Coordinates of N, CA and C in Angstrom, one line a residue:
W1 N 0.8 -1.2 0.0 CA 0.0 0.0 0.0 C 0.9 1.2 0.0
M2 N 1.9 1.3 0.9 CA 2.7 2.5 0.9 C 3.4 2.7 -0.4
V3 N 3.9 1.7 -1.0 CA 4.6 1.8 -2.3 C 3.7 2.4 -3.3
A4 N 2.5 1.9 -3.4 CA 1.5 2.3 -4.4 C 0.9 3.7 -4.1
H5 N 0.9 4.1 -2.9 CA 0.1 5.3 -2.6 C 0.9 6.5 -2.0
W6 N 2.2 6.3 -1.7 CA 2.9 7.4 -0.9 C 2.9 8.7 -1.6
R7 N 3.0 8.7 -2.9 CA 3.1 10.0 -3.6 C 1.7 10.7 -3.6
A8 N 0.7 10.0 -3.9 CA -0.7 10.6 -4.0 C -1.2 10.9 -2.6
E9 N -0.8 10.1 -1.6 CA -1.4 10.3 -0.2 C -0.3 10.3 0.8
P10 N 0.5 11.4 0.8 CA 1.7 11.4 1.8 C 1.3 11.4 3.2
A11 N 0.2 12.0 3.6 CA -0.3 12.1 5.0 C -0.7 10.7 5.4
A12 N -1.4 10.0 4.6 CA -1.9 8.6 4.9 C -0.7 7.7 5.0
A13 N 0.3 7.8 4.1 CA 1.5 7.0 4.1 C 2.2 7.2 5.4
M14 N 2.3 8.5 5.9 CA 3.0 8.8 7.1 C 2.2 8.1 8.3
A15 N 0.9 8.2 8.2 CA 0.1 7.5 9.3 C 0.4 6.0 9.4
L16 N 0.5 5.4 8.2 CA 0.8 4.0 8.1 C 2.3 3.7 8.6
Q17 N 3.2 4.6 8.3 CA 4.6 4.5 8.7 C 4.7 4.6 10.3
R18 N 3.9 5.5 10.8 CA 3.9 5.6 12.3 C 3.4 4.3 12.9
F19 N 2.3 3.8 12.4 CA 1.8 2.5 12.9 C 2.8 1.4 12.8
L20 N 3.5 1.3 11.6 CA 4.5 0.2 11.4 C 5.7 0.4 12.4
S21 N 6.0 1.6 12.6 CA 7.2 1.8 13.6 C 6.8 1.3 15.0
I22 N 5.6 1.6 15.4 CA 5.2 1.1 16.7 C 5.0 -0.4 16.7
A23 N 4.4 -0.9 15.7 CA 4.1 -2.3 15.5 C 5.4 -3.1 15.6
E24 N 6.4 -2.7 14.9 CA 7.7 -3.4 14.9 C 8.2 -3.6 16.3
N25 N 8.2 -2.6 17.1 CA 8.7 -2.7 18.5 C 7.9 -3.7 19.3
T26 N 6.6 -3.7 19.1 CA 5.7 -4.6 19.8 C 6.0 -6.1 19.4
V27 N 6.1 -6.3 18.1 CA 6.2 -7.7 17.6 C 7.6 -8.3 17.8
K28 N 8.6 -7.4 17.8 CA 10.0 -7.9 17.9 C 10.3 -8.5 19.2
A29 N 9.5 -8.2 20.3 CA 9.7 -8.9 21.5 C 9.3 -10.4 21.4
H30 N 10.2 -11.3 21.6 CA 9.9 -12.7 21.4 C 9.7 -13.2 20.0
Y31 N 10.1 -12.4 19.0 CA 9.9 -12.8 17.6 C 10.6 -14.1 17.3
P32 N 10.1 -15.0 16.6 CA 8.8 -15.0 15.8 C 7.6 -15.4 16.6
S33 N 7.8 -15.9 17.8 CA 6.7 -16.3 18.6 C 5.6 -15.3 18.8
S34 N 6.0 -14.0 18.9 CA 5.0 -12.9 19.1 C 4.2 -12.8 17.8
A35 N 4.8 -12.9 16.7 CA 4.0 -12.8 15.4 C 3.0 -13.9 15.3
K36 N 3.4 -15.1 15.7 CA 2.5 -16.3 15.6 C 1.4 -16.1 16.6
L37 N 1.7 -15.7 17.8 CA 0.7 -15.5 18.9 C -0.3 -14.4 18.4
Y38 N 0.2 -13.3 17.8 CA -0.7 -12.3 17.4 C -1.7 -12.8 16.3
L39 N -1.2 -13.6 15.4 CA -2.1 -14.2 14.4 C -3.1 -15.2 15.0
R40 N -2.6 -15.9 16.0 CA -3.5 -16.9 16.6 C -4.6 -16.2 17.4
L41 N -4.2 -15.2 18.2 CA -5.2 -14.5 19.1 C -6.1 -13.6 18.3
N42 N -5.6 -12.9 17.3 CA -6.4 -11.9 16.6 C -7.1 -12.4 15.3
H43 N -6.5 -13.4 14.7 CA -7.1 -13.9 13.4 C -7.5 -15.3 13.5
G44 N -7.4 -16.0 14.6 CA -7.8 -17.3 14.8 C -7.0 -18.4 14.0
L45 N -5.8 -18.0 13.5 CA -5.0 -19.0 12.8 C -4.4 -20.0 13.7
P46 N -4.5 -21.3 13.3 CA -4.0 -22.4 14.2 C -2.5 -22.5 14.2
L47 N -1.9 -21.5 14.8 CA -0.4 -21.5 14.9 C 0.0 -21.7 16.4
S48 N 1.1 -22.5 16.5 CA 1.7 -22.6 17.8 C 2.7 -21.5 17.9
H49 N 2.9 -20.9 19.1 CA 3.9 -19.8 19.3 C 5.2 -20.4 19.8
R50 N 5.4 -21.7 19.7 CA 6.6 -22.3 20.1 C 7.7 -22.1 19.0
K51 N 8.9 -21.9 19.3 CA 10.0 -21.7 18.4 C 10.5 -23.0 17.8
R52 N 10.8 -23.0 16.5 CA 11.4 -24.2 16.0 C 12.9 -24.3 16.4
A53 N 13.6 -23.2 16.3 CA 15.0 -23.2 16.7 C 15.1 -23.0 18.2
G54 N 15.7 -24.0 18.9 CA 15.9 -23.9 20.3 C 14.7 -24.4 21.1
G55 N 13.6 -24.6 20.4 CA 12.4 -25.2 21.0 C 11.9 -24.2 22.1
G56 N 10.9 -24.7 22.8 CA 10.3 -24.0 23.9 C 9.4 -22.8 23.5
S57 N 8.9 -22.2 24.5 CA 8.0 -21.0 24.3 C 8.4 -20.0 25.3
P58 N 8.4 -18.7 24.8 CA 8.7 -17.6 25.8 C 7.7 -17.5 26.9
T59 N 8.1 -16.9 28.0 CA 7.2 -16.6 29.1 C 6.6 -15.2 28.8
W60 N 5.3 -15.2 28.7 CA 4.6 -13.9 28.3 C 4.2 -13.2 29.5
Q61 N 4.5 -11.9 29.6 CA 4.1 -11.0 30.7 C 2.7 -10.5 30.3
E62 N 1.9 -10.2 31.2 CA 0.5 -9.6 30.9 C 0.6 -8.4 30.1
E63 N 1.6 -7.5 30.4 CA 1.7 -6.2 29.6 C 2.1 -6.5 28.1
E64 N 2.8 -7.6 27.9 CA 3.2 -7.9 26.5 C 1.9 -8.4 25.7
L65 N 1.1 -9.2 26.4 CA -0.2 -9.7 25.8 C -1.1 -8.5 25.6
T66 N -1.1 -7.6 26.5 CA -2.0 -6.4 26.3 C -1.5 -5.6 25.1
R67 N -0.2 -5.4 24.9 CA 0.3 -4.7 23.8 C -0.1 -5.4 22.5
L68 N -0.1 -6.7 22.4 CA -0.5 -7.4 21.2 C -2.0 -7.2 20.9
R69 N -2.8 -7.1 22.0 CA -4.2 -6.9 21.8 C -4.4 -5.4 21.3
F70 N -3.7 -4.5 21.9 CA -3.8 -3.1 21.5 C -3.3 -2.9 20.1
L71 N -2.3 -3.6 19.7 CA -1.7 -3.5 18.4 C -2.8 -3.9 17.3
F72 N -3.5 -5.0 17.6 CA -4.6 -5.4 16.7 C -5.7 -4.3 16.6
E73 N -6.1 -3.7 17.7 CA -7.1 -2.7 17.6 C -6.5 -1.5 16.8
L74 N -5.3 -1.1 17.0 CA -4.7 0.0 16.3 C -4.6 -0.3 14.8
M75 N -4.2 -1.6 14.5 CA -4.1 -2.0 13.1 C -5.5 -1.9 12.4
E76 N -6.5 -2.4 13.1 CA -7.9 -2.3 12.5 C -8.3 -0.8 12.3
T77 N -8.0 0.1 13.2 CA -8.4 1.5 13.1 C -7.6 2.1 12.0
T78 N -6.3 1.9 11.9 CA -5.4 2.4 10.9 C -5.8 1.9 9.5
A79 N -6.1 0.7 9.4 CA -6.5 0.1 8.1 C -7.8 0.7 7.7
R80 N -8.8 0.8 8.6 CA -10.1 1.4 8.2 C -9.9 2.8 7.8
D81 N -9.1 3.6 8.5 CA -8.9 5.0 8.2 C -8.3 5.2 6.8
L82 N -7.5 4.2 6.4 CA -6.8 4.3 5.1 C -7.5 3.5 4.0
G83 N -8.6 2.9 4.3 CA -9.3 2.1 3.3 C -8.6 0.9 2.9
I84 N -7.8 0.3 3.8 CA -7.1 -1.0 3.5 C -7.9 -2.1 4.1
A85 N -8.2 -3.1 3.2 CA -9.0 -4.3 3.7 C -8.1 -5.2 4.6
V86 N -8.7 -5.6 5.7 CA -8.0 -6.6 6.6 C -8.6 -8.0 6.3
P87 N -7.8 -8.9 5.9 CA -8.3 -10.3 5.7 C -8.9 -10.8 7.0
D88 N -10.0 -11.6 6.8 CA -10.7 -12.2 7.9 C -10.4 -13.7 7.9
A89 N -9.7 -14.2 8.9 CA -9.3 -15.6 8.9 C -10.5 -16.5 9.1
A90 N -11.5 -16.0 9.8 CA -12.7 -16.8 10.0 C -13.4 -17.1 8.7
R91 N -13.3 -16.3 7.7 CA -13.9 -16.5 6.4 C -12.9 -17.1 5.4
G92 N -11.7 -17.5 5.9 CA -10.7 -18.2 5.1 C -10.0 -17.2 4.2
E93 N -10.0 -15.9 4.5 CA -9.4 -14.9 3.6 C -7.9 -14.8 3.8
M94 N -7.3 -15.5 4.8 CA -5.9 -15.5 5.1 C -5.2 -16.8 4.5
A95 N -6.0 -17.6 3.9 CA -5.4 -18.9 3.4 C -4.3 -18.7 2.4
H96 N -4.4 -17.6 1.6 CA -3.4 -17.3 0.6 C -2.1 -16.7 1.2
F97 N -2.0 -16.4 2.5 CA -0.8 -15.9 3.1 C 0.0 -17.1 3.6
S98 N 1.1 -17.4 2.8 CA 2.0 -18.4 3.2 C 3.4 -17.7 3.3
T99 N 4.3 -18.3 3.9 CA 5.7 -17.7 4.0 C 6.2 -17.3 2.7
A100 N 6.0 -18.2 1.7 CA 6.6 -17.9 0.3 C 5.8 -16.8 -0.4
R101 N 4.6 -16.5 0.0 CA 3.8 -15.6 -0.8 C 3.4 -14.3 -0.1
L102 N 4.0 -14.0 1.1 CA 3.6 -12.8 1.9 C 3.8 -11.5 1.0
G103 N 4.8 -11.5 0.3 CA 5.1 -10.3 -0.5 C 4.2 -10.1 -1.7
E104 N 3.4 -11.2 -2.1 CA 2.6 -11.1 -3.2 C 1.1 -10.8 -3.0
A105 N 0.8 -10.4 -1.8 CA -0.6 -10.0 -1.4 C -1.1 -8.9 -2.2
A106 N -2.4 -8.8 -2.4 CA -3.0 -7.7 -3.2 C -2.6 -6.4 -2.7
E107 N -2.7 -5.4 -3.5 CA -2.2 -4.0 -3.2 C -3.0 -3.4 -1.9
N108 N -4.3 -3.6 -1.9 CA -5.1 -3.0 -0.8 C -5.4 -4.0 0.3
V109 N -4.6 -5.0 0.5 CA -4.9 -6.0 1.6 C -3.8 -5.7 2.6
W110 N -4.1 -5.7 3.8 CA -3.2 -5.4 4.9 C -2.1 -6.5 5.0

């Protein structure tokens, strides 16, 4: 979205950049487990947040879980304000998101 719209909508692109900057700091704690937990909690994807490398699962503090919940709410608000569609896992709209194809998502899909 940013690549396709930054020239025509610089204020909206900056809003999205602000969101992504905050999101990165939230998700990078315990990454990749945090990203998997985010997708499981907020999109219902059947992912384990256990790590492949080194095994085990991080210990989650309540404030970290709260940040992941707030991140989802902020993502929905930002996407709605920018007119970006958010895939709904309950309707199977995230089935096309695989590790190999993440960069190939449609232009206006979050």
